[in-house]
């Protein structure tokens, strides 16, 4: 994975959070002693008070990272034993929602639709632009992406 792919992946999460009204406070590209290790987007209390509607939003937010990277989305069912945290969370949510294969692919379609909305695209492009200048986007950077993206 490249730094650009990680930036696009995390920017997809940020844009989805802002568009879907999921609180987000930080996004970063992570480096370890041997180089690039991945990225993280922080959404506080993501699973608190989880209901079906919120679980579906979180699924679309998780999928948006892969879509914008771009990388192939998980086939049904997503892997509970995956080395990718996003996929493990997605797997748990799919089980919680009791999604069968057609419902899962319908949710994937909703995630693709989300990534074509103007607010999402504008917020995504702004977030990628911020990542080009710095590896960590704090709350002020998140608000900038929100404002430029036109997300209210």
PDB file of C-alpha atoms in Angstrom:
ATOM      1  CA  UNK A   1       0.000   0.000   0.000  1.00  0.00           C
ATOM      2  CA  UNK A   2       1.197   3.503  -0.790  1.00  0.00           C
ATOM      3  CA  UNK A   3       0.841   6.731   1.179  1.00  0.00           C
ATOM      4  CA  UNK A   4      -1.619   7.975  -1.476  1.00  0.00           C
ATOM      5  CA  UNK A   5      -3.765   4.840  -1.096  1.00  0.00           C
ATOM      6  CA  UNK A   6      -3.823   5.219   2.689  1.00  0.00           C
ATOM      7  CA  UNK A   7      -4.704   8.920   2.364  1.00  0.00           C
ATOM      8  CA  UNK A   8      -7.538   8.110  -0.044  1.00  0.00           C
ATOM      9  CA  UNK A   9      -8.802   5.314   2.236  1.00  0.00           C
ATOM     10  CA  UNK A  10      -8.853   7.482   5.370  1.00  0.00           C
ATOM     11  CA  UNK A  11     -10.274  10.453   3.429  1.00  0.00           C
ATOM     12  CA  UNK A  12     -13.098   8.139   2.329  1.00  0.00           C
ATOM     13  CA  UNK A  13     -13.868   7.412   5.973  1.00  0.00           C
ATOM     14  CA  UNK A  14     -13.749  11.117   6.909  1.00  0.00           C
ATOM     15  CA  UNK A  15     -15.980  12.178   4.005  1.00  0.00           C
ATOM     16  CA  UNK A  16     -18.473   9.410   4.822  1.00  0.00           C
ATOM     17  CA  UNK A  17     -18.516  10.339   8.520  1.00  0.00           C
ATOM     18  CA  UNK A  18     -19.192  13.976   7.741  1.00  0.00           C
ATOM     19  CA  UNK A  19     -21.787  13.241   5.057  1.00  0.00           C
ATOM     20  CA  UNK A  20     -23.597  10.669   7.226  1.00  0.00           C
ATOM     21  CA  UNK A  21     -23.345  12.827  10.391  1.00  0.00           C
ATOM     22  CA  UNK A  22     -21.101  10.367  12.246  1.00  0.00           C
ATOM     23  CA  UNK A  23     -18.822  12.258  14.672  1.00  0.00           C
ATOM     24  CA  UNK A  24     -15.178  12.253  13.557  1.00  0.00           C
ATOM     25  CA  UNK A  25     -12.305  13.946  15.386  1.00  0.00           C
ATOM     26  CA  UNK A  26      -9.066  12.893  13.691  1.00  0.00           C
ATOM     27  CA  UNK A  27      -7.528  11.017  10.784  1.00  0.00           C
ATOM     28  CA  UNK A  28      -3.905  10.051  10.286  1.00  0.00           C
ATOM     29  CA  UNK A  29      -1.428   8.158   8.182  1.00  0.00           C
ATOM     30  CA  UNK A  30       0.653   5.878  10.416  1.00  0.00           C
ATOM     31  CA  UNK A  31       4.346   5.129  10.123  1.00  0.00           C
ATOM     32  CA  UNK A  32       6.330   2.525  12.017  1.00  0.00           C
ATOM     33  CA  UNK A  33      10.034   1.736  12.250  1.00  0.00           C
ATOM     34  CA  UNK A  34       9.918  -0.055   8.878  1.00  0.00           C
ATOM     35  CA  UNK A  35       7.803   2.487   7.006  1.00  0.00           C
ATOM     36  CA  UNK A  36       4.137   3.022   6.263  1.00  0.00           C
ATOM     37  CA  UNK A  37       1.847   0.844   8.401  1.00  0.00           C
ATOM     38  CA  UNK A  38      -1.628   2.144   7.510  1.00  0.00           C
ATOM     39  CA  UNK A  39      -4.017   4.766   8.760  1.00  0.00           C
ATOM     40  CA  UNK A  40      -6.685   5.513  11.343  1.00  0.00           C
ATOM     41  CA  UNK A  41      -9.790   7.640  11.493  1.00  0.00           C
ATOM     42  CA  UNK A  42     -11.088   8.361  14.973  1.00  0.00           C
ATOM     43  CA  UNK A  43     -14.815   8.445  15.517  1.00  0.00           C
ATOM     44  CA  UNK A  44     -15.545   8.647  19.246  1.00  0.00           C
ATOM     45  CA  UNK A  45     -18.248   6.407  20.666  1.00  0.00           C
ATOM     46  CA  UNK A  46     -18.790   4.860  17.235  1.00  0.00           C
ATOM     47  CA  UNK A  47     -20.669   1.869  18.608  1.00  0.00           C
ATOM     48  CA  UNK A  48     -22.388   3.438  21.634  1.00  0.00           C
ATOM     49  CA  UNK A  49     -26.174   3.157  21.503  1.00  0.00           C
ATOM     50  CA  UNK A  50     -25.937   1.153  18.300  1.00  0.00           C
ATOM     51  CA  UNK A  51     -29.226   0.616  16.489  1.00  0.00           C
ATOM     52  CA  UNK A  52     -29.924  -0.760  13.016  1.00  0.00           C
ATOM     53  CA  UNK A  53     -29.916   2.641  11.276  1.00  0.00           C
ATOM     54  CA  UNK A  54     -26.616   3.670  12.834  1.00  0.00           C
ATOM     55  CA  UNK A  55     -25.086   0.250  12.128  1.00  0.00           C
ATOM     56  CA  UNK A  56     -25.971   0.647   8.432  1.00  0.00           C
ATOM     57  CA  UNK A  57     -24.357   4.115   8.409  1.00  0.00           C
ATOM     58  CA  UNK A  58     -21.191   2.708   9.986  1.00  0.00           C
ATOM     59  CA  UNK A  59     -21.096  -0.074   7.374  1.00  0.00           C
ATOM     60  CA  UNK A  60     -21.321   2.488   4.556  1.00  0.00           C
ATOM     61  CA  UNK A  61     -18.597   4.576   6.217  1.00  0.00           C
ATOM     62  CA  UNK A  62     -16.293   1.541   6.482  1.00  0.00           C
ATOM     63  CA  UNK A  63     -16.940   0.587   2.851  1.00  0.00           C
ATOM     64  CA  UNK A  64     -16.267   4.148   1.655  1.00  0.00           C
ATOM     65  CA  UNK A  65     -12.613   3.777   2.635  1.00  0.00           C
ATOM     66  CA  UNK A  66     -12.141   0.786   0.348  1.00  0.00           C
ATOM     67  CA  UNK A  67     -14.151   2.344  -2.471  1.00  0.00           C
ATOM     68  CA  UNK A  68     -12.068   5.508  -2.514  1.00  0.00           C
ATOM     69  CA  UNK A  69      -8.694   3.785  -2.132  1.00  0.00           C
ATOM     70  CA  UNK A  70      -9.672   2.097  -4.581  1.00  0.00           C
ATOM     71  CA  UNK A  71      -9.591  -1.511  -3.503  1.00  0.00           C
ATOM     72  CA  UNK A  72     -11.981  -4.402  -4.007  1.00  0.00           C
ATOM     73  CA  UNK A  73     -14.702  -4.450  -1.363  1.00  0.00           C
ATOM     74  CA  UNK A  74     -15.100  -7.599   0.677  1.00  0.00           C
ATOM     75  CA  UNK A  75     -17.260 -10.289  -0.820  1.00  0.00           C
ATOM     76  CA  UNK A  76     -20.055 -11.751   1.284  1.00  0.00           C
ATOM     77  CA  UNK A  77     -19.524 -12.473   4.099  1.00  0.00           C
ATOM     78  CA  UNK A  78     -16.760 -10.099   5.207  1.00  0.00           C
ATOM     79  CA  UNK A  79     -13.969 -11.859   7.106  1.00  0.00           C
ATOM     80  CA  UNK A  80     -14.232 -11.982  10.875  1.00  0.00           C
ATOM     81  CA  UNK A  81     -10.605 -13.187  10.953  1.00  0.00           C
ATOM     82  CA  UNK A  82      -9.250 -10.606   8.499  1.00  0.00           C
ATOM     83  CA  UNK A  83      -6.027  -8.789   9.288  1.00  0.00           C
ATOM     84  CA  UNK A  84      -7.896  -5.584   8.342  1.00  0.00           C
ATOM     85  CA  UNK A  85      -9.687  -3.922  11.273  1.00  0.00           C
ATOM     86  CA  UNK A  86     -12.282  -2.339   8.973  1.00  0.00           C
ATOM     87  CA  UNK A  87     -13.244  -5.753   7.624  1.00  0.00           C
ATOM     88  CA  UNK A  88     -13.523  -7.279  11.107  1.00  0.00           C
ATOM     89  CA  UNK A  89     -15.799  -4.421  12.192  1.00  0.00           C
ATOM     90  CA  UNK A  90     -17.826  -4.792   8.996  1.00  0.00           C
ATOM     91  CA  UNK A  91     -18.144  -8.515   9.656  1.00  0.00           C
ATOM     92  CA  UNK A  92     -19.451  -7.865  13.170  1.00  0.00           C
ATOM     93  CA  UNK A  93     -21.971  -5.319  11.907  1.00  0.00           C
ATOM     94  CA  UNK A  94     -23.186  -7.619   9.123  1.00  0.00           C
ATOM     95  CA  UNK A  95     -23.803 -10.319  11.745  1.00  0.00           C
ATOM     96  CA  UNK A  96     -25.521  -7.792  14.059  1.00  0.00           C
ATOM     97  CA  UNK A  97     -27.784  -6.677  11.193  1.00  0.00           C
ATOM     98  CA  UNK A  98     -28.351 -10.310  10.151  1.00  0.00           C
ATOM     99  CA  UNK A  99     -27.714  -9.415   6.524  1.00  0.00           C
ATOM    100  CA  UNK A 100     -28.015 -12.162   3.962  1.00  0.00           C
ATOM    101  CA  UNK A 101     -26.006 -11.984   0.751  1.00  0.00           C
ATOM    102  CA  UNK A 102     -28.509  -9.886  -1.281  1.00  0.00           C
ATOM    103  CA  UNK A 103     -28.935  -7.416   1.606  1.00  0.00           C
ATOM    104  CA  UNK A 104     -25.145  -7.127   1.979  1.00  0.00           C
ATOM    105  CA  UNK A 105     -24.703  -6.347  -1.718  1.00  0.00           C
ATOM    106  CA  UNK A 106     -27.559  -3.843  -1.471  1.00  0.00           C
ATOM    107  CA  UNK A 107     -25.679  -2.097   1.337  1.00  0.00           C
ATOM    108  CA  UNK A 108     -22.531  -2.079  -0.816  1.00  0.00           C
ATOM    109  CA  UNK A 109     -24.561  -0.388  -3.536  1.00  0.00           C
ATOM    110  CA  UNK A 110     -25.684   2.247  -1.012  1.00  0.00           C
ATOM    111  CA  UNK A 111     -22.018   2.849  -0.113  1.00  0.00           C
ATOM    112  CA  UNK A 112     -21.104   3.329  -3.794  1.00  0.00           C
ATOM    113  CA  UNK A 113     -24.013   5.761  -4.171  1.00  0.00           C
ATOM    114  CA  UNK A 114     -22.815   7.715  -1.118  1.00  0.00           C
ATOM    115  CA  UNK A 115     -19.395   8.184  -2.727  1.00  0.00           C
ATOM    116  CA  UNK A 116     -20.985   9.917  -5.742  1.00  0.00           C
ATOM    117  CA  UNK A 117     -22.824  12.609  -3.750  1.00  0.00           C
ATOM    118  CA  UNK A 118     -21.460  16.135  -4.246  1.00  0.00           C
ATOM    119  CA  UNK A 119     -20.886  16.789  -0.519  1.00  0.00           C
ATOM    120  CA  UNK A 120     -18.993  13.511  -0.193  1.00  0.00           C
ATOM    121  CA  UNK A 121     -16.819  14.143  -3.274  1.00  0.00           C
ATOM    122  CA  UNK A 122     -15.960  17.714  -2.254  1.00  0.00           C
ATOM    123  CA  UNK A 123     -15.154  16.675   1.318  1.00  0.00           C
ATOM    124  CA  UNK A 124     -13.096  13.713   0.109  1.00  0.00           C
ATOM    125  CA  UNK A 125     -11.007  15.843  -2.276  1.00  0.00           C
ATOM    126  CA  UNK A 126     -10.377  18.432   0.444  1.00  0.00           C
ATOM    127  CA  UNK A 127      -9.316  15.743   2.915  1.00  0.00           C
ATOM    128  CA  UNK A 128      -6.922  14.163   0.397  1.00  0.00           C
ATOM    129  CA  UNK A 129      -5.478  17.646  -0.200  1.00  0.00           C
ATOM    130  CA  UNK A 130      -4.879  18.133   3.511  1.00  0.00           C
ATOM    131  CA  UNK A 131      -3.182  14.708   3.701  1.00  0.00           C
ATOM    132  CA  UNK A 132      -0.813  15.821   0.915  1.00  0.00           C
ATOM    133  CA  UNK A 133       0.510  18.470   3.318  1.00  0.00           C
ATOM    134  CA  UNK A 134       0.408  16.686   6.674  1.00  0.00           C
ATOM    135  CA  UNK A 135       0.041  13.086   7.948  1.00  0.00           C
ATOM    136  CA  UNK A 136      -2.402  13.966  10.756  1.00  0.00           C
ATOM    137  CA  UNK A 137      -5.680  15.826  10.376  1.00  0.00           C
ATOM    138  CA  UNK A 138      -6.952  17.191  13.676  1.00  0.00           C
ATOM    139  CA  UNK A 139     -10.426  18.549  14.487  1.00  0.00           C
ATOM    140  CA  UNK A 140      -9.638  21.906  12.855  1.00  0.00           C
ATOM    141  CA  UNK A 141      -8.666  20.110   9.636  1.00  0.00           C
ATOM    142  CA  UNK A 142     -11.808  17.981   9.819  1.00  0.00           C
ATOM    143  CA  UNK A 143     -13.942  21.153  10.164  1.00  0.00           C
ATOM    144  CA  UNK A 144     -12.116  22.714   7.207  1.00  0.00           C
ATOM    145  CA  UNK A 145     -12.924  19.656   5.073  1.00  0.00           C
ATOM    146  CA  UNK A 146     -16.522  19.847   6.251  1.00  0.00           C
ATOM    147  CA  UNK A 147     -16.832  23.554   5.404  1.00  0.00           C
ATOM    148  CA  UNK A 148     -15.160  23.271   1.983  1.00  0.00           C
ATOM    149  CA  UNK A 149     -17.176  20.154   1.228  1.00  0.00           C
ATOM    150  CA  UNK A 150     -20.420  21.965   1.961  1.00  0.00           C
ATOM    151  CA  UNK A 151     -21.523  19.489   4.630  1.00  0.00           C
ATOM    152  CA  UNK A 152     -23.863  21.152   7.097  1.00  0.00           C
TER     153      UNK A 152
END
